[in-house]
């Protein structure tokens, strides 16, 4: 935020520095010079990560332990830009995952068929290492069979969850995604409440607000980014950028209903505190009552934290 989109001076230049004019702009962002500039910084940063991983792999090879080492590389969220990081959209959670299992995985092999979730990592690693899994208590399932080149059809959907940001703002959201569809529930959305987050201060977001003053399409995107809507449904096989909300489409009511049922079942299994709010998702007053209680607890927590800090200051020895 402090450098307003400018690169931080650093003599450790990545092996390739991308130019704004050569990078692809994802469909969920406007194609604008300021956006391209920030994306170029992002792609150069990704290249720096690639360089770092390459150096680690070279060191591993030199150690002689390359064939005895499992390698797992993943990202914790999508790119740090609006409609990706801190959200539950397709590009929020469709993140890199690369695994090398000596003697099992094939160099350059790519799987774009199976759905997996990070809750699957522990049971997968246990399976790869030949360690017995607990009989109960794991939410995920092993996808070691996929790494062996086999099909694993049992994972047909993944569930996503967001509760609050690092600043403590409560904006709970739940989502379920299949290969073809994505459904998102955002009970905090009431048309006036604004969601803050890590991407609000990006130069891309600031430029989108500038563009919104004269571009109705960008204005609609910013309005959705700020306020969202309680329910969203996207046919991600055709609309991975989540641009057309089909929640009210009678043509797709059956698909949406199936996703809602799947999400409710998952919330029951996980004892989700949002369960009753979800069951009353069409009742705006019920949703808002829940959010006000949640925000009230948040204020109390902040007040307790402030009081504790004041007590610590008072008890600190005087110098």
mmCIF file of C-alpha atoms in Angstrom:
data_model
loop_
_atom_site.group_PDB
_atom_site.id
_atom_site.type_symbol
_atom_site.label_atom_id
_atom_site.label_comp_id
_atom_site.label_asym_id
_atom_site.label_seq_id
_atom_site.Cartn_x
_atom_site.Cartn_y
_atom_site.Cartn_z
ATOM 1 C CA UNK A 1 0.000 0.000 0.000
ATOM 2 C CA UNK A 2 2.753 2.433 0.908
ATOM 3 C CA UNK A 3 4.444 2.324 -2.492
ATOM 4 C CA UNK A 4 1.179 2.846 -4.424
ATOM 5 C CA UNK A 5 1.750 0.120 -6.946
ATOM 6 C CA UNK A 6 5.437 0.827 -7.494
ATOM 7 C CA UNK A 7 7.905 -2.030 -7.296
ATOM 8 C CA UNK A 8 10.024 -2.197 -4.170
ATOM 9 C CA UNK A 9 13.737 -1.609 -4.960
ATOM 10 C CA UNK A 10 15.458 -4.994 -4.922
ATOM 11 C CA UNK A 11 18.763 -6.036 -6.453
ATOM 12 C CA UNK A 12 17.627 -9.680 -6.552
ATOM 13 C CA UNK A 13 15.945 -9.456 -9.929
ATOM 14 C CA UNK A 14 13.933 -12.508 -11.048
ATOM 15 C CA UNK A 15 15.131 -14.415 -14.084
ATOM 16 C CA UNK A 16 12.375 -12.794 -16.093
ATOM 17 C CA UNK A 17 10.667 -9.452 -15.498
ATOM 18 C CA UNK A 18 7.307 -9.300 -17.238
ATOM 19 C CA UNK A 19 6.132 -6.231 -19.128
ATOM 20 C CA UNK A 20 2.550 -4.950 -18.778
ATOM 21 C CA UNK A 21 1.826 -5.348 -22.475
ATOM 22 C CA UNK A 22 2.760 -9.049 -22.579
ATOM 23 C CA UNK A 23 0.761 -10.507 -19.704
ATOM 24 C CA UNK A 24 -2.771 -11.976 -19.932
ATOM 25 C CA UNK A 25 -5.509 -10.104 -18.072
ATOM 26 C CA UNK A 26 -7.980 -12.462 -16.343
ATOM 27 C CA UNK A 27 -11.583 -11.994 -17.376
ATOM 28 C CA UNK A 28 -12.718 -10.968 -13.895
ATOM 29 C CA UNK A 29 -10.635 -7.775 -14.120
ATOM 30 C CA UNK A 30 -10.809 -4.889 -16.606
ATOM 31 C CA UNK A 31 -8.069 -4.584 -19.211
ATOM 32 C CA UNK A 32 -6.474 -1.280 -18.185
ATOM 33 C CA UNK A 33 -2.846 -0.025 -18.127
ATOM 34 C CA UNK A 34 -2.828 0.310 -14.331
ATOM 35 C CA UNK A 35 -4.216 -3.210 -13.950
ATOM 36 C CA UNK A 36 -1.672 -4.577 -16.415
ATOM 37 C CA UNK A 37 1.129 -2.905 -14.496
ATOM 38 C CA UNK A 38 0.154 -4.558 -11.235
ATOM 39 C CA UNK A 39 -0.350 -7.902 -12.959
ATOM 40 C CA UNK A 40 3.137 -7.603 -14.455
ATOM 41 C CA UNK A 41 4.504 -7.097 -10.940
ATOM 42 C CA UNK A 42 2.558 -10.164 -9.836
ATOM 43 C CA UNK A 43 3.810 -12.384 -12.652
ATOM 44 C CA UNK A 44 7.383 -11.241 -11.996
ATOM 45 C CA UNK A 45 6.886 -12.134 -8.342
ATOM 46 C CA UNK A 46 5.646 -15.575 -9.361
ATOM 47 C CA UNK A 47 8.781 -15.949 -11.490
ATOM 48 C CA UNK A 48 10.857 -15.088 -8.407
ATOM 49 C CA UNK A 49 9.106 -17.926 -6.572
ATOM 50 C CA UNK A 50 9.903 -20.247 -9.482
ATOM 51 C CA UNK A 51 13.559 -19.225 -9.239
ATOM 52 C CA UNK A 52 13.560 -19.946 -5.515
ATOM 53 C CA UNK A 53 12.001 -23.373 -5.956
ATOM 54 C CA UNK A 54 14.520 -24.128 -8.695
ATOM 55 C CA UNK A 55 17.398 -23.292 -6.353
ATOM 56 C CA UNK A 56 15.949 -25.542 -3.657
ATOM 57 C CA UNK A 57 15.565 -28.418 -6.116
ATOM 58 C CA UNK A 58 19.155 -28.000 -7.257
ATOM 59 C CA UNK A 59 20.334 -28.111 -3.637
ATOM 60 C CA UNK A 60 18.239 -31.210 -3.038
ATOM 61 C CA UNK A 61 19.772 -32.897 -6.071
ATOM 62 C CA UNK A 62 23.274 -32.010 -4.901
ATOM 63 C CA UNK A 63 22.520 -33.516 -1.492
ATOM 64 C CA UNK A 64 21.911 -36.923 -3.028
ATOM 65 C CA UNK A 65 18.461 -37.165 -1.423
ATOM 66 C CA UNK A 66 16.381 -36.277 -4.480
ATOM 67 C CA UNK A 67 15.028 -39.805 -4.933
ATOM 68 C CA UNK A 68 14.146 -40.095 -1.233
ATOM 69 C CA UNK A 69 12.169 -36.857 -0.982
ATOM 70 C CA UNK A 70 8.503 -36.091 -1.572
ATOM 71 C CA UNK A 71 8.033 -32.579 -2.966
ATOM 72 C CA UNK A 72 4.794 -30.682 -2.548
ATOM 73 C CA UNK A 73 4.271 -27.111 -3.766
ATOM 74 C CA UNK A 74 1.006 -25.233 -3.366
ATOM 75 C CA UNK A 75 -0.469 -21.756 -3.079
ATOM 76 C CA UNK A 76 -2.782 -20.782 -0.238
ATOM 77 C CA UNK A 77 -5.087 -18.581 -2.355
ATOM 78 C CA UNK A 78 -5.560 -17.026 -5.754
ATOM 79 C CA UNK A 79 -3.806 -13.900 -6.986
ATOM 80 C CA UNK A 80 -3.982 -10.981 -4.501
ATOM 81 C CA UNK A 81 -6.433 -8.951 -6.567
ATOM 82 C CA UNK A 82 -10.200 -8.258 -6.446
ATOM 83 C CA UNK A 83 -12.480 -11.280 -6.956
ATOM 84 C CA UNK A 84 -9.633 -13.691 -6.164
ATOM 85 C CA UNK A 85 -7.884 -13.575 -2.771
ATOM 86 C CA UNK A 86 -10.135 -13.505 0.358
ATOM 87 C CA UNK A 87 -13.148 -14.549 -1.717
ATOM 88 C CA UNK A 88 -14.759 -17.880 -2.625
ATOM 89 C CA UNK A 89 -14.905 -17.500 -6.389
ATOM 90 C CA UNK A 90 -13.470 -19.988 -8.881
ATOM 91 C CA UNK A 91 -10.160 -18.138 -9.139
ATOM 92 C CA UNK A 92 -10.021 -17.707 -5.359
ATOM 93 C CA UNK A 93 -9.424 -21.390 -4.746
ATOM 94 C CA UNK A 94 -8.272 -22.822 -8.084
ATOM 95 C CA UNK A 95 -4.653 -22.661 -7.028
ATOM 96 C CA UNK A 96 -1.373 -24.357 -7.989
ATOM 97 C CA UNK A 97 -0.625 -27.798 -6.601
ATOM 98 C CA UNK A 98 2.482 -29.653 -7.766
ATOM 99 C CA UNK A 99 3.661 -32.955 -6.307
ATOM 100 C CA UNK A 100 6.681 -35.071 -7.131
ATOM 101 C CA UNK A 101 6.637 -38.599 -5.758
ATOM 102 C CA UNK A 102 9.859 -40.356 -6.790
ATOM 103 C CA UNK A 103 9.164 -43.482 -8.779
ATOM 104 C CA UNK A 104 5.429 -42.777 -9.006
ATOM 105 C CA UNK A 105 4.568 -39.451 -10.604
ATOM 106 C CA UNK A 106 5.628 -38.771 -14.191
ATOM 107 C CA UNK A 107 7.545 -35.636 -15.180
ATOM 108 C CA UNK A 108 5.255 -33.119 -16.822
ATOM 109 C CA UNK A 109 2.060 -35.031 -16.033
ATOM 110 C CA UNK A 110 -0.984 -32.783 -15.535
ATOM 111 C CA UNK A 111 -4.354 -33.780 -14.073
ATOM 112 C CA UNK A 112 -7.248 -31.459 -14.873
ATOM 113 C CA UNK A 113 -10.030 -33.923 -14.131
ATOM 114 C CA UNK A 114 -10.106 -34.427 -10.377
ATOM 115 C CA UNK A 115 -11.295 -32.058 -7.658
ATOM 116 C CA UNK A 116 -9.220 -31.984 -4.494
ATOM 117 C CA UNK A 117 -9.122 -29.842 -1.381
ATOM 118 C CA UNK A 118 -6.317 -29.024 1.025
ATOM 119 C CA UNK A 119 -8.114 -31.083 3.687
ATOM 120 C CA UNK A 120 -7.063 -34.029 1.513
ATOM 121 C CA UNK A 121 -3.341 -33.364 1.978
ATOM 122 C CA UNK A 122 -2.889 -35.122 5.336
ATOM 123 C CA UNK A 123 -4.597 -38.388 4.373
ATOM 124 C CA UNK A 124 -2.772 -38.304 1.020
ATOM 125 C CA UNK A 125 0.644 -37.881 2.645
ATOM 126 C CA UNK A 126 -0.131 -40.671 5.125
ATOM 127 C CA UNK A 127 -1.104 -42.882 2.213
ATOM 128 C CA UNK A 128 2.058 -42.015 0.268
ATOM 129 C CA UNK A 129 4.217 -42.836 3.298
ATOM 130 C CA UNK A 130 2.397 -46.069 4.061
ATOM 131 C CA UNK A 131 1.135 -44.835 7.422
ATOM 132 C CA UNK A 132 -2.263 -46.051 8.617
ATOM 133 C CA UNK A 133 -4.893 -43.325 8.705
ATOM 134 C CA UNK A 134 -7.047 -42.649 11.775
ATOM 135 C CA UNK A 135 -10.374 -44.437 11.611
ATOM 136 C CA UNK A 136 -12.190 -41.175 12.284
ATOM 137 C CA UNK A 137 -11.556 -37.454 12.574
ATOM 138 C CA UNK A 138 -10.224 -36.612 9.110
ATOM 139 C CA UNK A 139 -12.386 -34.487 6.865
ATOM 140 C CA UNK A 140 -10.364 -35.189 3.732
ATOM 141 C CA UNK A 141 -9.673 -38.263 1.668
ATOM 142 C CA UNK A 142 -6.479 -39.478 0.033
ATOM 143 C CA UNK A 143 -5.872 -38.711 -3.634
ATOM 144 C CA UNK A 144 -2.711 -40.807 -3.790
ATOM 145 C CA UNK A 145 -4.423 -42.941 -6.429
ATOM 146 C CA UNK A 146 -4.601 -39.887 -8.706
ATOM 147 C CA UNK A 147 -0.850 -39.416 -8.335
ATOM 148 C CA UNK A 148 -0.429 -43.008 -9.467
ATOM 149 C CA UNK A 149 -2.340 -42.166 -12.632
ATOM 150 C CA UNK A 150 -5.605 -43.791 -11.581
ATOM 151 C CA UNK A 151 -9.104 -42.301 -11.624
ATOM 152 C CA UNK A 152 -10.747 -41.352 -8.355
ATOM 153 C CA UNK A 153 -14.363 -40.400 -8.976
ATOM 154 C CA UNK A 154 -15.589 -40.115 -5.386
ATOM 155 C CA UNK A 155 -14.640 -36.436 -4.960
ATOM 156 C CA UNK A 156 -17.326 -34.641 -6.977
ATOM 157 C CA UNK A 157 -17.349 -31.339 -5.119
ATOM 158 C CA UNK A 158 -15.340 -29.162 -2.751
ATOM 159 C CA UNK A 159 -16.577 -26.893 0.023
ATOM 160 C CA UNK A 160 -15.184 -23.473 0.817
ATOM 161 C CA UNK A 161 -15.429 -21.303 3.909
ATOM 162 C CA UNK A 162 -14.557 -17.747 4.907
ATOM 163 C CA UNK A 163 -15.358 -16.159 8.254
ATOM 164 C CA UNK A 164 -13.402 -12.973 8.912
ATOM 165 C CA UNK A 165 -10.435 -11.067 7.554
ATOM 166 C CA UNK A 166 -7.186 -10.236 9.309
ATOM 167 C CA UNK A 167 -8.685 -6.940 10.467
ATOM 168 C CA UNK A 168 -11.414 -8.791 12.328
ATOM 169 C CA UNK A 169 -14.339 -7.856 10.080
ATOM 170 C CA UNK A 170 -16.950 -10.607 10.066
ATOM 171 C CA UNK A 171 -18.049 -11.409 6.521
ATOM 172 C CA UNK A 172 -18.964 -15.105 6.723
ATOM 173 C CA UNK A 173 -19.367 -16.944 3.422
ATOM 174 C CA UNK A 174 -19.860 -20.552 2.400
ATOM 175 C CA UNK A 175 -19.575 -22.148 -1.027
ATOM 176 C CA UNK A 176 -19.740 -25.464 -2.813
ATOM 177 C CA UNK A 177 -18.156 -26.117 -6.196
ATOM 178 C CA UNK A 178 -18.289 -28.930 -8.699
ATOM 179 C CA UNK A 179 -16.397 -29.084 -11.992
ATOM 180 C CA UNK A 180 -19.329 -27.338 -13.644
ATOM 181 C CA UNK A 181 -20.992 -25.162 -11.003
ATOM 182 C CA UNK A 182 -20.246 -22.832 -8.108
ATOM 183 C CA UNK A 183 -22.719 -21.676 -5.434
ATOM 184 C CA UNK A 184 -21.844 -18.994 -2.850
ATOM 185 C CA UNK A 185 -23.804 -17.933 0.251
ATOM 186 C CA UNK A 186 -22.941 -14.554 1.842
ATOM 187 C CA UNK A 187 -25.298 -13.804 4.757
ATOM 188 C CA UNK A 188 -23.473 -10.568 5.598
ATOM 189 C CA UNK A 189 -24.654 -8.957 2.361
ATOM 190 C CA UNK A 190 -27.497 -6.512 2.990
ATOM 191 C CA UNK A 191 -26.909 -3.943 0.249
ATOM 192 C CA UNK A 192 -25.162 -1.433 2.516
ATOM 193 C CA UNK A 193 -22.524 -3.375 4.464
ATOM 194 C CA UNK A 194 -19.141 -3.088 2.717
ATOM 195 C CA UNK A 195 -16.613 -5.895 2.840
ATOM 196 C CA UNK A 196 -13.044 -4.825 3.466
ATOM 197 C CA UNK A 197 -10.110 -7.041 2.686
ATOM 198 C CA UNK A 198 -6.551 -7.494 1.547
ATOM 199 C CA UNK A 199 -7.237 -6.538 -2.066
ATOM 200 C CA UNK A 200 -9.098 -3.261 -1.455
ATOM 201 C CA UNK A 201 -5.880 -1.282 -1.288
ATOM 202 C CA UNK A 202 -4.371 -2.648 -4.484
ATOM 203 C CA UNK A 203 -3.724 -0.301 -7.377
ATOM 204 C CA UNK A 204 -6.051 -2.502 -9.443
ATOM 205 C CA UNK A 205 -8.938 -1.928 -7.049
ATOM 206 C CA UNK A 206 -8.232 1.808 -6.885
ATOM 207 C CA UNK A 207 -8.184 2.007 -10.673
ATOM 208 C CA UNK A 208 -11.455 0.070 -10.911
ATOM 209 C CA UNK A 209 -13.063 2.700 -8.684
ATOM 210 C CA UNK A 210 -11.789 5.400 -11.020
ATOM 211 C CA UNK A 211 -13.087 3.567 -14.076
ATOM 212 C CA UNK A 212 -16.434 2.989 -12.374
ATOM 213 C CA UNK A 213 -17.178 6.714 -12.523
ATOM 214 C CA UNK A 214 -17.592 6.524 -16.313
ATOM 215 C CA UNK A 215 -17.982 2.794 -17.054
ATOM 216 C CA UNK A 216 -21.277 1.180 -16.001
ATOM 217 C CA UNK A 217 -19.907 -2.335 -16.362
ATOM 218 C CA UNK A 218 -16.975 -1.663 -14.040
ATOM 219 C CA UNK A 219 -19.319 0.203 -11.680
ATOM 220 C CA UNK A 220 -21.464 -2.918 -11.416
ATOM 221 C CA UNK A 221 -18.388 -5.019 -10.664
ATOM 222 C CA UNK A 222 -17.247 -2.646 -7.924
ATOM 223 C CA UNK A 223 -20.737 -2.630 -6.431
ATOM 224 C CA UNK A 224 -20.671 -6.438 -6.309
ATOM 225 C CA UNK A 225 -17.135 -6.422 -4.913
ATOM 226 C CA UNK A 226 -18.151 -4.064 -2.094
ATOM 227 C CA UNK A 227 -21.632 -5.293 -1.232
ATOM 228 C CA UNK A 228 -22.008 -8.735 -2.828
ATOM 229 C CA UNK A 229 -25.426 -10.415 -2.829
ATOM 230 C CA UNK A 230 -26.675 -13.112 -0.439
ATOM 231 C CA UNK A 231 -26.595 -15.870 -3.071
ATOM 232 C CA UNK A 232 -24.592 -16.398 -6.237
ATOM 233 C CA UNK A 233 -24.489 -19.263 -8.722
ATOM 234 C CA UNK A 234 -22.160 -19.575 -11.688
ATOM 235 C CA UNK A 235 -21.776 -22.207 -14.390
ATOM 236 C CA UNK A 236 -18.007 -22.202 -14.138
ATOM 237 C CA UNK A 237 -17.431 -24.610 -17.015
ATOM 238 C CA UNK A 238 -18.541 -21.758 -19.293
ATOM 239 C CA UNK A 239 -18.066 -18.824 -16.904
ATOM 240 C CA UNK A 240 -14.931 -19.421 -14.785
ATOM 241 C CA UNK A 241 -14.590 -15.662 -14.215
ATOM 242 C CA UNK A 242 -17.984 -15.666 -12.457
ATOM 243 C CA UNK A 243 -19.473 -12.805 -14.450
ATOM 244 C CA UNK A 244 -23.079 -13.993 -14.824
ATOM 245 C CA UNK A 245 -24.997 -14.794 -11.634
ATOM 246 C CA UNK A 246 -27.608 -17.470 -12.436
ATOM 247 C CA UNK A 247 -29.147 -17.667 -8.978
ATOM 248 C CA UNK A 248 -32.526 -16.420 -10.245
ATOM 249 C CA UNK A 249 -32.491 -18.356 -13.517
ATOM 250 C CA UNK A 250 -35.469 -20.726 -13.668
ATOM 251 C CA UNK A 251 -33.643 -22.658 -16.381
ATOM 252 C CA UNK A 252 -30.919 -23.614 -13.881
ATOM 253 C CA UNK A 253 -33.068 -24.000 -10.749
ATOM 254 C CA UNK A 254 -32.448 -27.751 -10.533
ATOM 255 C CA UNK A 255 -28.660 -27.374 -10.561
ATOM 256 C CA UNK A 256 -28.774 -24.613 -7.943
ATOM 257 C CA UNK A 257 -31.098 -26.645 -5.735
ATOM 258 C CA UNK A 258 -28.693 -29.589 -5.809
ATOM 259 C CA UNK A 259 -25.827 -27.357 -4.743
ATOM 260 C CA UNK A 260 -27.859 -25.817 -1.926
ATOM 261 C CA UNK A 261 -28.793 -29.287 -0.659
ATOM 262 C CA UNK A 262 -25.165 -30.433 -0.799
ATOM 263 C CA UNK A 263 -24.021 -27.348 1.110
ATOM 264 C CA UNK A 264 -26.686 -27.818 3.780
ATOM 265 C CA UNK A 265 -25.698 -31.464 4.258
ATOM 266 C CA UNK A 266 -22.056 -30.419 4.665
ATOM 267 C CA UNK A 267 -23.012 -27.737 7.179
ATOM 268 C CA UNK A 268 -24.932 -30.316 9.191
ATOM 269 C CA UNK A 269 -21.954 -32.707 9.168
ATOM 270 C CA UNK A 270 -19.511 -29.990 10.232
ATOM 271 C CA UNK A 271 -21.869 -28.425 12.808
ATOM 272 C CA UNK A 272 -21.567 -25.114 11.021
ATOM 273 C CA UNK A 273 -22.807 -22.165 13.117
ATOM 274 C CA UNK A 274 -24.256 -20.692 9.913
ATOM 275 C CA UNK A 275 -26.605 -23.639 9.405
ATOM 276 C CA UNK A 276 -29.801 -21.989 10.657
ATOM 277 C CA UNK A 277 -28.943 -18.768 8.843
ATOM 278 C CA UNK A 278 -28.554 -20.770 5.644
ATOM 279 C CA UNK A 279 -31.869 -22.500 6.219
ATOM 280 C CA UNK A 280 -33.438 -19.022 6.542
ATOM 281 C CA UNK A 281 -31.409 -17.581 3.652
ATOM 282 C CA UNK A 282 -34.492 -16.067 2.014
ATOM 283 C CA UNK A 283 -35.358 -14.155 5.196
ATOM 284 C CA UNK A 284 -33.409 -10.881 5.102
ATOM 285 C CA UNK A 285 -34.426 -9.959 8.657
ATOM 286 C CA UNK A 286 -33.178 -13.306 10.010
ATOM 287 C CA UNK A 287 -29.842 -12.904 8.223
ATOM 288 C CA UNK A 288 -29.400 -9.361 9.491
ATOM 289 C CA UNK A 289 -30.293 -10.309 13.060
ATOM 290 C CA UNK A 290 -27.570 -12.968 12.976
ATOM 291 C CA UNK A 291 -25.016 -10.540 11.565
ATOM 292 C CA UNK A 292 -25.786 -7.896 14.185
ATOM 293 C CA UNK A 293 -25.248 -10.448 16.948
ATOM 294 C CA UNK A 294 -22.002 -11.520 15.304
ATOM 295 C CA UNK A 295 -20.812 -7.934 14.982
ATOM 296 C CA UNK A 296 -21.823 -7.271 18.585
ATOM 297 C CA UNK A 297 -19.560 -10.082 19.758
ATOM 298 C CA UNK A 298 -16.821 -8.660 17.562
ATOM 299 C CA UNK A 299 -17.103 -5.248 19.234
ATOM 300 C CA UNK A 300 -17.004 -6.855 22.671
ATOM 301 C CA UNK A 301 -13.888 -8.769 21.703
ATOM 302 C CA UNK A 302 -12.206 -5.578 20.519
ATOM 303 C CA UNK A 303 -13.234 -3.803 23.708
ATOM 304 C CA UNK A 304 -11.762 -6.612 25.819
ATOM 305 C CA UNK A 305 -8.561 -6.463 23.807
ATOM 306 C CA UNK A 306 -8.342 -2.697 24.259
ATOM 307 C CA UNK A 307 -8.973 -3.016 27.980
ATOM 308 C CA UNK A 308 -6.298 -5.710 28.304
ATOM 309 C CA UNK A 309 -3.793 -3.541 26.450
ATOM 310 C CA UNK A 310 -4.541 -0.604 28.741
ATOM 311 C CA UNK A 311 -4.060 -2.811 31.789
ATOM 312 C CA UNK A 312 -0.712 -4.007 30.471
ATOM 313 C CA UNK A 313 0.415 -0.445 29.877
ATOM 314 C CA UNK A 314 -0.640 0.569 33.369
ATOM 315 C CA UNK A 315 1.186 -2.381 34.917
ATOM 316 C CA UNK A 316 4.359 -1.867 32.906
ATOM 317 C CA UNK A 317 7.312 -0.586 34.961
ATOM 318 C CA UNK A 318 7.944 3.126 34.564
ATOM 319 C CA UNK A 319 11.266 4.108 33.008
#
